[in-house]
Amino acid sequence: MKSTLGIILLSLMITGCSESNSVNEIIEQPILNLAKVNNSQAQYIPPTFIGSNVNEQKELLAHLTAQTQISDVQLRQKTLIELALFSSDKNQSLAKLETISHSLEALSKAQPNDFEIMAAYGNALSYQAVFLQHNLGQMNFVSRKGMRLMDRAIKQAPHNLGARLLRGVSYANMPSFLNRAKFAVTDLSLIKQHSQSEPTSEFLSFVDYYLA
């Protein structure tokens, strides 16, 4: 595997397809459902904005956490930031990841047509397999459940680039015997094709690394 399973540098990648926004601007974007849309009507939806780098993500997370009242959209954004920051956490633990996974599960149940959140939940579950190598049964369970969720998200919303990104990075890191490489190539190729980043950007270099 090119890096630990799942979402290493996810924080960089999630912002690579969308234009940067001020940390002080909490983006209130509607949750879009692209399920079963005809190709002729398809519009690619960029990933949710969660900050351009780790420091900006931490500042944005602190801002959201400090709110006395938080909207559903802000809660969604906050949870995605927590998932992204986990990848750079030097003190990673299964307990921390399980907490994030539970939050994503609750959001997914509340908004079953939010396919980026569905994919994020699947990504987090698959990432748990890293911490469960001592328990092969549980490792297999969370890995396969995570893959099913990510595949379902893409099947229902193939033009949701946030879902594509989450699955593409996760699958690119999975061992070859799981036969997920072709899906990673498809997902990340679409991300590259529809990215608003400059051709020489660090983001596209990272995508190329996984496509190599």
Coordinates of N, CA and C in Angstrom, one line a residue:
M1 N 0.8 -1.2 0.0 CA 0.0 0.0 0.0 C 0.9 1.2 0.0
K2 N 0.5 2.3 -0.7 CA 1.3 3.5 -0.8 C 1.3 4.3 0.5
S3 N 0.3 4.1 1.3 CA 0.3 4.8 2.6 C -0.7 4.0 3.5
T4 N -0.8 4.3 4.7 CA -1.7 3.7 5.6 C -3.1 3.8 5.0
L5 N -3.9 2.7 5.1 CA -5.2 2.6 4.4 C -6.0 3.8 4.6
G6 N -6.6 4.3 3.6 CA -7.7 5.3 3.7 C -7.4 6.7 3.3
I7 N -7.1 7.6 4.3 CA -7.3 9.0 4.0 C -6.0 9.8 4.3
I8 N -4.8 9.3 4.1 CA -3.6 10.1 4.4 C -3.7 11.3 3.4
L9 N -3.5 12.5 3.9 CA -3.5 13.7 3.2 C -4.9 14.0 2.6
L10 N -5.9 13.4 3.2 CA -7.3 13.7 2.7 C -7.6 15.2 2.8
S11 N -7.0 15.8 3.8 CA -7.3 17.2 4.0 C -6.9 18.0 2.8
L12 N -5.7 17.7 2.2 CA -5.3 18.3 1.0 C -6.2 18.0 -0.2
M13 N -6.6 16.8 -0.3 CA -7.4 16.3 -1.5 C -8.8 16.8 -1.5
I14 N -9.4 16.9 -0.3 CA -10.8 17.3 -0.3 C -11.0 18.8 -0.8
T15 N -10.0 19.6 -0.6 CA -10.1 21.0 -1.0 C -9.5 21.2 -2.4
G16 N -9.0 20.2 -3.1 CA -8.4 20.3 -4.4 C -9.3 20.6 -5.5
C17 N -10.6 20.2 -5.4 CA -11.5 20.4 -6.5 C -12.4 21.6 -6.3
S18 N -12.2 22.3 -5.2 CA -13.1 23.5 -5.0 C -12.3 24.7 -4.7
E19 N -12.8 25.9 -4.9 CA -12.1 27.1 -4.7 C -12.0 27.3 -3.2
S20 N -10.9 27.9 -2.7 CA -10.7 28.2 -1.3 C -11.6 29.3 -0.8
N21 N -12.1 29.2 0.4 CA -12.9 30.1 1.0 C -12.3 30.6 2.3
S22 N -12.7 31.8 2.8 CA -12.1 32.3 4.1 C -12.5 31.4 5.2
V23 N -11.6 31.2 6.2 CA -11.9 30.4 7.4 C -13.1 31.0 8.1
N24 N -13.3 32.3 8.0 CA -14.4 32.9 8.7 C -15.8 32.8 8.0
E25 N -15.7 32.2 6.8 CA -17.0 32.0 6.1 C -17.4 30.5 6.2
I26 N -18.4 30.2 7.0 CA -18.9 28.9 7.1 C -19.9 28.7 6.0
I27 N -19.6 27.8 5.1 CA -20.3 27.7 3.8 C -21.6 27.0 4.1
E28 N -22.7 27.6 3.9 CA -24.1 27.0 4.0 C -24.6 26.6 2.7
Q29 N -24.1 25.4 2.3 CA -24.5 24.9 1.0 C -25.6 23.8 1.2
P30 N -26.6 23.8 0.3 CA -27.6 22.7 0.4 C -27.0 21.4 0.1
I31 N -27.5 20.4 0.7 CA -27.1 19.0 0.5 C -27.8 18.6 -0.8
L32 N -27.0 18.2 -1.8 CA -27.6 18.0 -3.1 C -27.7 16.5 -3.3
N33 N -28.7 16.0 -3.9 CA -29.0 14.6 -4.2 C -28.9 14.4 -5.7
L34 N -27.9 13.7 -6.1 CA -27.7 13.4 -7.6 C -28.0 12.0 -7.9
A35 N -28.9 11.4 -7.1 CA -29.2 10.0 -7.4 C -30.0 9.9 -8.7
K36 N -29.6 8.9 -9.5 CA -30.4 8.5 -10.6 C -30.6 9.6 -11.6
V37 N -29.6 10.5 -11.8 CA -29.7 11.6 -12.7 C -29.2 11.1 -14.1
N38 N -29.8 11.6 -15.1 CA -29.4 11.2 -16.5 C -28.1 11.9 -16.8
N39 N -27.3 11.2 -17.6 CA -26.0 11.7 -18.0 C -26.1 13.1 -18.6
S40 N -27.1 13.3 -19.5 CA -27.3 14.5 -20.2 C -27.6 15.7 -19.2
Q41 N -28.1 15.4 -18.0 CA -28.4 16.4 -17.0 C -27.4 16.5 -15.9
A42 N -26.3 15.7 -16.0 CA -25.4 15.6 -14.9 C -24.6 16.8 -14.7
Q43 N -24.5 17.2 -13.4 CA -23.6 18.3 -13.0 C -22.7 17.7 -11.9
Y44 N -21.4 17.9 -12.1 CA -20.5 17.4 -11.1 C -20.4 18.3 -9.9
I45 N -20.6 17.8 -8.7 CA -20.7 18.5 -7.5 C -19.3 18.4 -6.8
P46 N -18.6 19.5 -6.5 CA -17.3 19.5 -5.9 C -17.4 19.0 -4.4
P47 N -16.3 18.5 -3.9 CA -16.3 18.1 -2.4 C -16.6 19.3 -1.5
T48 N -17.1 19.0 -0.4 CA -17.4 20.0 0.6 C -16.1 20.7 1.0
F49 N -16.2 22.1 1.2 CA -15.0 22.8 1.6 C -14.8 22.6 3.1
I50 N -13.6 22.2 3.4 CA -13.2 21.9 4.8 C -11.9 22.6 5.2
G51 N -11.4 23.5 4.4 CA -10.1 24.2 4.7 C -9.1 23.7 3.7
S52 N -8.1 24.6 3.5 CA -7.1 24.4 2.5 C -5.8 23.7 3.1
N53 N -5.7 23.7 4.4 CA -4.5 23.0 5.0 C -4.9 22.7 6.4
V54 N -4.0 22.0 7.1 CA -4.3 21.5 8.4 C -4.6 22.6 9.4
N55 N -3.7 23.7 9.3 CA -3.9 24.8 10.3 C -5.3 25.5 10.0
E56 N -5.6 25.7 8.8 CA -6.9 26.3 8.5 C -8.1 25.4 8.9
Q57 N -7.9 24.1 8.8 CA -8.9 23.1 9.2 C -9.1 23.2 10.7
K58 N -8.0 23.3 11.5 CA -8.1 23.4 12.9 C -8.8 24.7 13.3
E59 N -8.5 25.7 12.7 CA -9.1 27.0 13.0 C -10.6 27.0 12.7
L60 N -10.9 26.4 11.6 CA -12.3 26.3 11.2 C -13.1 25.4 12.1
L61 N -12.4 24.3 12.5 CA -13.0 23.3 13.5 C -13.3 24.0 14.8
A62 N -12.3 24.8 15.3 CA -12.4 25.5 16.6 C -13.6 26.5 16.5
H63 N -13.7 27.2 15.3 CA -14.8 28.1 15.1 C -16.2 27.5 15.2
L64 N -16.3 26.3 14.6 CA -17.5 25.6 14.6 C -17.8 25.0 16.0
T65 N -16.8 24.5 16.6 CA -17.0 23.9 18.0 C -17.4 25.0 19.0
A66 N -17.0 26.2 18.8 CA -17.3 27.3 19.7 C -18.7 27.8 19.6
Q67 N -19.4 27.4 18.5 CA -20.8 27.9 18.3 C -21.7 27.4 19.3
T68 N -22.6 28.3 19.9 CA -23.6 27.8 20.8 C -24.7 27.0 20.1
Q69 N -25.0 27.4 18.9 CA -25.9 26.6 18.1 C -25.3 26.4 16.7
I70 N -25.5 25.2 16.2 CA -24.8 24.8 15.0 C -25.9 24.2 14.1
S71 N -25.9 24.6 12.8 CA -26.8 24.1 11.8 C -26.5 22.7 11.4
D72 N -27.4 22.1 10.7 CA -27.1 20.7 10.2 C -26.0 20.8 9.2
V73 N -25.9 21.8 8.4 CA -24.8 21.9 7.4 C -23.5 22.1 8.1
Q74 N -23.5 23.0 9.1 CA -22.2 23.2 9.8 C -21.8 21.9 10.6
L75 N -22.7 21.2 11.1 CA -22.4 19.9 11.8 C -21.8 18.9 10.8
R76 N -22.3 18.9 9.6 CA -21.8 18.1 8.5 C -20.4 18.4 8.2
Q77 N -20.2 19.7 8.0 CA -18.8 20.2 7.7 C -17.8 19.9 8.8
K78 N -18.3 20.1 10.0 CA -17.4 19.8 11.2 C -17.0 18.4 11.2
T79 N -17.9 17.5 11.0 CA -17.6 16.1 11.0 C -16.6 15.7 9.9
L80 N -16.8 16.2 8.7 CA -15.8 16.0 7.6 C -14.4 16.5 7.9
I81 N -14.4 17.7 8.6 CA -13.1 18.2 9.0 C -12.4 17.3 10.0
E82 N -13.2 16.8 11.0 CA -12.7 15.8 12.0 C -12.1 14.6 11.3
L83 N -12.8 14.1 10.3 CA -12.3 12.9 9.6 C -11.0 13.3 8.9
A84 N -10.9 14.4 8.2 CA -9.7 14.8 7.5 C -8.5 15.0 8.5
L85 N -8.8 15.7 9.6 CA -7.7 15.9 10.6 C -7.2 14.6 11.2
F86 N -8.0 13.6 11.3 CA -7.6 12.3 11.9 C -6.4 11.8 11.1
S87 N -6.4 12.0 9.8 CA -5.3 11.5 9.0 C -3.9 12.0 9.4
S88 N -3.9 13.3 9.9 CA -2.6 13.9 10.3 C -2.4 13.9 11.8
D89 N -3.3 13.2 12.5 CA -3.2 13.1 14.0 C -2.0 12.1 14.4
K90 N -1.1 12.7 15.1 CA 0.0 11.8 15.5 C -0.3 10.8 16.6
N91 N -1.5 11.0 17.2 CA -1.9 10.2 18.3 C -3.2 9.4 17.8
Q92 N -3.2 8.8 16.7 CA -4.4 8.1 16.2 C -4.7 7.0 17.1
S93 N -6.0 6.7 17.2 CA -6.4 5.5 18.0 C -7.8 5.1 17.4
L94 N -8.1 3.8 17.6 CA -9.3 3.3 17.1 C -10.5 4.0 17.8
A95 N -10.4 4.3 19.1 CA -11.4 5.0 19.8 C -11.8 6.3 19.1
K96 N -10.8 7.1 18.8 CA -11.0 8.4 18.1 C -11.7 8.2 16.8
L97 N -11.3 7.2 16.0 CA -11.9 6.9 14.7 C -13.3 6.4 14.8
E98 N -13.5 5.6 15.9 CA -14.9 5.1 16.1 C -15.8 6.2 16.4
T99 N -15.4 7.2 17.2 CA -16.2 8.4 17.5 C -16.6 9.1 16.3
I100 N -15.6 9.3 15.4 CA -15.9 10.0 14.1 C -16.9 9.2 13.3
S101 N -16.6 7.9 13.3 CA -17.5 6.9 12.5 C -18.9 7.0 13.0
H102 N -19.1 7.0 14.3 CA -20.5 7.1 14.9 C -21.2 8.4 14.4
S103 N -20.4 9.5 14.4 CA -21.0 10.8 14.0 C -21.4 10.7 12.5
L104 N -20.6 10.1 11.7 CA -20.9 10.0 10.3 C -22.1 9.1 10.1
E105 N -22.1 8.0 10.9 CA -23.3 7.1 10.8 C -24.6 7.8 11.1
A106 N -24.6 8.7 12.2 CA -25.8 9.4 12.5 C -26.2 10.4 11.5
L107 N -25.2 11.1 10.9 CA -25.5 12.0 9.8 C -26.1 11.3 8.6
S108 N -25.5 10.1 8.3 CA -26.0 9.4 7.1 C -27.4 8.9 7.3
K109 N -27.7 8.5 8.5 CA -29.1 8.0 8.8 C -30.0 9.2 8.7
A110 N -29.6 10.4 9.2 CA -30.5 11.5 9.2 C -30.7 12.1 7.7
Q111 N -29.6 11.9 6.9 CA -29.7 12.4 5.5 C -29.3 11.2 4.6
P112 N -30.2 10.3 4.4 CA -29.8 9.1 3.6 C -29.4 9.4 2.1
N113 N -29.8 10.6 1.6 CA -29.4 10.9 0.3 C -28.2 11.8 0.2
D114 N -27.5 12.0 1.3 CA -26.2 12.7 1.3 C -25.1 11.7 1.0
F115 N -24.8 11.6 -0.2 CA -23.9 10.5 -0.6 C -22.4 10.8 -0.3
E116 N -22.0 12.0 -0.2 CA -20.7 12.3 0.3 C -20.5 11.8 1.7
I117 N -21.5 12.1 2.6 CA -21.4 11.6 4.0 C -21.5 10.1 4.0
M118 N -22.3 9.5 3.1 CA -22.3 8.0 3.1 C -20.9 7.4 2.7
A119 N -20.3 8.1 1.8 CA -18.9 7.6 1.4 C -17.9 7.9 2.5
A120 N -18.1 9.0 3.2 CA -17.2 9.3 4.3 C -17.3 8.3 5.4
Y121 N -18.6 7.9 5.7 CA -18.8 6.9 6.7 C -18.2 5.5 6.3
G122 N -18.3 5.2 5.0 CA -17.7 4.0 4.5 C -16.2 4.1 4.6
N123 N -15.6 5.2 4.2 CA -14.2 5.5 4.3 C -13.7 5.3 5.7
A124 N -14.4 5.8 6.7 CA -14.0 5.7 8.1 C -14.0 4.3 8.6
L125 N -15.1 3.6 8.2 CA -15.2 2.2 8.6 C -14.0 1.3 8.0
S126 N -13.7 1.6 6.7 CA -12.6 0.8 6.1 C -11.3 1.2 6.8
Y127 N -11.1 2.4 7.2 CA -9.9 2.8 7.8 C -9.7 2.1 9.2
Q128 N -10.8 1.8 9.8 CA -10.7 1.1 11.1 C -10.0 -0.3 11.0
A129 N -10.0 -0.8 9.8 CA -9.4 -2.1 9.6 C -7.9 -2.1 10.0
V130 N -7.3 -0.9 9.8 CA -5.9 -0.7 10.2 C -5.6 -1.1 11.6
F131 N -6.6 -0.8 12.5 CA -6.4 -0.9 13.9 C -7.0 -2.3 14.4
L132 N -7.5 -3.1 13.5 CA -8.1 -4.4 13.9 C -7.4 -5.6 13.3
Q133 N -6.1 -5.5 13.0 CA -5.4 -6.6 12.4 C -5.3 -7.7 13.4
H134 N -5.5 -7.5 14.6 CA -5.4 -8.6 15.6 C -6.7 -9.4 15.7
N135 N -7.8 -8.8 15.0 CA -9.1 -9.5 15.0 C -9.6 -9.6 13.6
L136 N -9.2 -10.6 12.9 CA -9.5 -10.8 11.5 C -11.0 -10.7 11.2
G137 N -11.8 -11.3 12.0 CA -13.2 -11.3 11.7 C -13.8 -9.9 11.7
Q138 N -13.4 -9.1 12.8 CA -13.9 -7.7 12.8 C -13.3 -6.8 11.8
M139 N -12.0 -7.1 11.5 CA -11.3 -6.3 10.4 C -12.0 -6.6 9.1
N140 N -12.4 -7.8 8.8 CA -13.1 -8.1 7.5 C -14.5 -7.5 7.5
F141 N -15.1 -7.5 8.6 CA -16.5 -6.9 8.7 C -16.5 -5.4 8.4
V142 N -15.6 -4.6 9.1 CA -15.7 -3.2 8.9 C -15.1 -2.8 7.5
S143 N -14.2 -3.6 7.0 CA -13.6 -3.3 5.7 C -14.7 -3.5 4.6
R144 N -15.4 -4.6 4.7 CA -16.4 -4.9 3.6 C -17.6 -4.0 3.8
K145 N -18.0 -3.7 5.0 CA -19.1 -2.8 5.2 C -18.8 -1.4 4.6
G146 N -17.6 -1.0 4.9 CA -17.1 0.3 4.4 C -17.1 0.4 2.9
M147 N -16.6 -0.7 2.2 CA -16.6 -0.8 0.8 C -18.0 -0.8 0.2
R148 N -18.9 -1.5 0.8 CA -20.3 -1.5 0.3 C -20.9 -0.1 0.4
L149 N -20.7 0.6 1.5 CA -21.2 2.0 1.6 C -20.6 2.9 0.5
M150 N -19.3 2.8 0.3 CA -18.7 3.7 -0.7 C -19.2 3.3 -2.1
D151 N -19.4 2.0 -2.4 CA -19.9 1.6 -3.7 C -21.3 2.1 -3.9
R152 N -22.1 2.0 -2.8 CA -23.5 2.4 -2.9 C -23.6 3.9 -3.2
A153 N -22.7 4.7 -2.5 CA -22.8 6.1 -2.7 C -22.5 6.5 -4.2
I154 N -21.5 5.8 -4.7 CA -21.1 6.1 -6.1 C -22.2 5.6 -7.1
K155 N -22.8 4.5 -6.8 CA -23.9 4.0 -7.7 C -25.0 4.9 -7.7
Q156 N -25.4 5.5 -6.5 CA -26.5 6.4 -6.4 C -26.2 7.8 -6.9
A157 N -25.0 8.2 -6.8 CA -24.6 9.6 -7.1 C -23.2 9.6 -7.8
P158 N -23.2 9.1 -9.1 CA -21.9 9.0 -9.7 C -21.2 10.3 -10.1
H159 N -21.9 11.4 -10.0 CA -21.3 12.7 -10.3 C -21.0 13.5 -9.0
N160 N -21.0 12.9 -7.9 CA -20.6 13.5 -6.6 C -19.1 13.3 -6.4
L161 N -18.4 14.4 -6.6 CA -16.9 14.3 -6.6 C -16.4 14.1 -5.2
G162 N -17.2 14.5 -4.2 CA -16.7 14.3 -2.8 C -16.8 12.8 -2.5
A163 N -17.8 12.1 -2.9 CA -17.9 10.7 -2.7 C -16.9 9.9 -3.5
R164 N -16.6 10.4 -4.8 CA -15.6 9.8 -5.6 C -14.2 9.9 -5.0
L165 N -13.9 11.1 -4.4 CA -12.6 11.3 -3.8 C -12.4 10.4 -2.6
L166 N -13.4 10.3 -1.7 CA -13.3 9.5 -0.6 C -13.1 8.0 -0.9
R167 N -13.8 7.5 -1.9 CA -13.7 6.1 -2.3 C -12.3 5.9 -3.1
G168 N -12.0 6.9 -3.9 CA -10.8 6.7 -4.7 C -9.5 6.6 -3.9
V169 N -9.4 7.4 -2.9 CA -8.2 7.4 -2.0 C -8.2 6.1 -1.2
S170 N -9.4 5.7 -0.7 CA -9.4 4.5 0.1 C -9.1 3.3 -0.7
Y171 N -9.6 3.2 -1.9 CA -9.4 2.0 -2.7 C -8.0 2.0 -3.3
A172 N -7.4 3.1 -3.5 CA -6.0 3.2 -4.0 C -5.0 2.6 -3.0
N173 N -5.4 2.6 -1.7 CA -4.5 2.1 -0.7 C -4.8 0.6 -0.3
M174 N -5.8 0.0 -0.9 CA -6.2 -1.3 -0.5 C -5.3 -2.3 -1.2
P175 N -5.1 -3.5 -0.6 CA -4.2 -4.5 -1.2 C -4.8 -5.0 -2.5
S176 N -4.0 -5.5 -3.4 CA -4.4 -5.8 -4.7 C -5.4 -6.9 -4.8
F177 N -5.3 -7.9 -3.8 CA -6.2 -9.0 -3.9 C -7.7 -8.6 -3.7
L178 N -8.0 -7.4 -3.3 CA -9.3 -7.0 -3.1 C -9.9 -6.5 -4.5
N179 N -9.0 -6.3 -5.5 CA -9.5 -5.9 -6.8 C -10.2 -4.6 -6.8
R180 N -9.7 -3.6 -6.1 CA -10.3 -2.3 -6.1 C -9.6 -1.2 -6.9
A181 N -8.4 -1.6 -7.4 CA -7.6 -0.6 -8.1 C -8.3 0.1 -9.3
K182 N -9.1 -0.7 -10.1 CA -9.7 -0.1 -11.2 C -10.8 0.9 -10.8
F183 N -11.4 0.7 -9.7 CA -12.4 1.7 -9.2 C -11.7 3.0 -8.8
A184 N -10.5 2.8 -8.1 CA -9.7 4.0 -7.7 C -9.3 4.8 -8.9
V185 N -8.9 4.1 -10.0 CA -8.4 4.8 -11.2 C -9.6 5.6 -11.8
T186 N -10.8 5.0 -11.8 CA -11.9 5.7 -12.4 C -12.3 6.9 -11.5
D187 N -12.3 6.7 -10.2 CA -12.7 7.8 -9.3 C -11.7 9.0 -9.4
L188 N -10.4 8.7 -9.3 CA -9.4 9.7 -9.3 C -9.2 10.4 -10.6
S189 N -9.4 9.6 -11.7 CA -9.4 10.2 -13.0 C -10.5 11.3 -13.2
L190 N -11.7 11.0 -12.7 CA -12.7 12.0 -12.7 C -12.4 13.2 -11.9
I191 N -11.8 13.0 -10.7 CA -11.4 14.1 -9.9 C -10.4 15.0 -10.6
K192 N -9.4 14.3 -11.3 CA -8.4 15.1 -12.0 C -9.1 15.9 -13.2
Q193 N -10.0 15.2 -13.9 CA -10.6 15.8 -15.0 C -11.4 17.0 -14.7
H194 N -12.1 17.0 -13.5 CA -13.0 18.1 -13.1 C -12.4 19.0 -12.0
S195 N -11.2 18.8 -11.7 CA -10.6 19.7 -10.7 C -10.4 21.1 -11.2
Q196 N -10.6 22.1 -10.3 CA -10.3 23.5 -10.7 C -8.9 23.9 -10.3
S197 N -8.1 22.9 -9.9 CA -6.7 23.3 -9.5 C -5.9 23.5 -10.7
E198 N -4.8 24.2 -10.5 CA -3.8 24.4 -11.6 C -3.1 23.1 -11.9
P199 N -2.8 22.9 -13.2 CA -2.1 21.6 -13.6 C -0.9 21.3 -12.8
T200 N -0.2 22.3 -12.3 CA 1.0 22.0 -11.6 C 0.8 22.0 -10.1
S201 N -0.4 22.0 -9.6 CA -0.7 22.1 -8.2 C -0.3 20.8 -7.5
E202 N -0.1 21.0 -6.2 CA 0.3 19.9 -5.3 C -0.8 18.8 -5.3
F203 N -2.0 19.3 -5.3 CA -3.2 18.4 -5.3 C -3.2 17.4 -6.5
L204 N -3.0 18.0 -7.7 CA -3.0 17.1 -8.9 C -1.8 16.2 -8.9
S205 N -0.7 16.7 -8.4 CA 0.5 15.8 -8.3 C 0.2 14.6 -7.4
F206 N -0.5 14.9 -6.3 CA -0.9 13.8 -5.4 C -1.9 12.8 -6.1
V207 N -2.8 13.3 -6.9 CA -3.7 12.4 -7.6 C -2.9 11.6 -8.6
D208 N -2.0 12.2 -9.3 CA -1.1 11.5 -10.2 C -0.3 10.4 -9.6
Y209 N 0.1 10.7 -8.3 CA 0.8 9.7 -7.6 C 0.0 8.4 -7.4
Y210 N -1.3 8.6 -7.1 CA -2.1 7.4 -6.8 C -2.6 6.8 -8.1
L211 N -2.6 7.5 -9.2 CA -2.9 7.0 -10.5 C -1.8 6.2 -11.2
A212 N -0.6 6.5 -10.7 CA 0.6 5.9 -11.3 C 0.6 4.4 -11.2

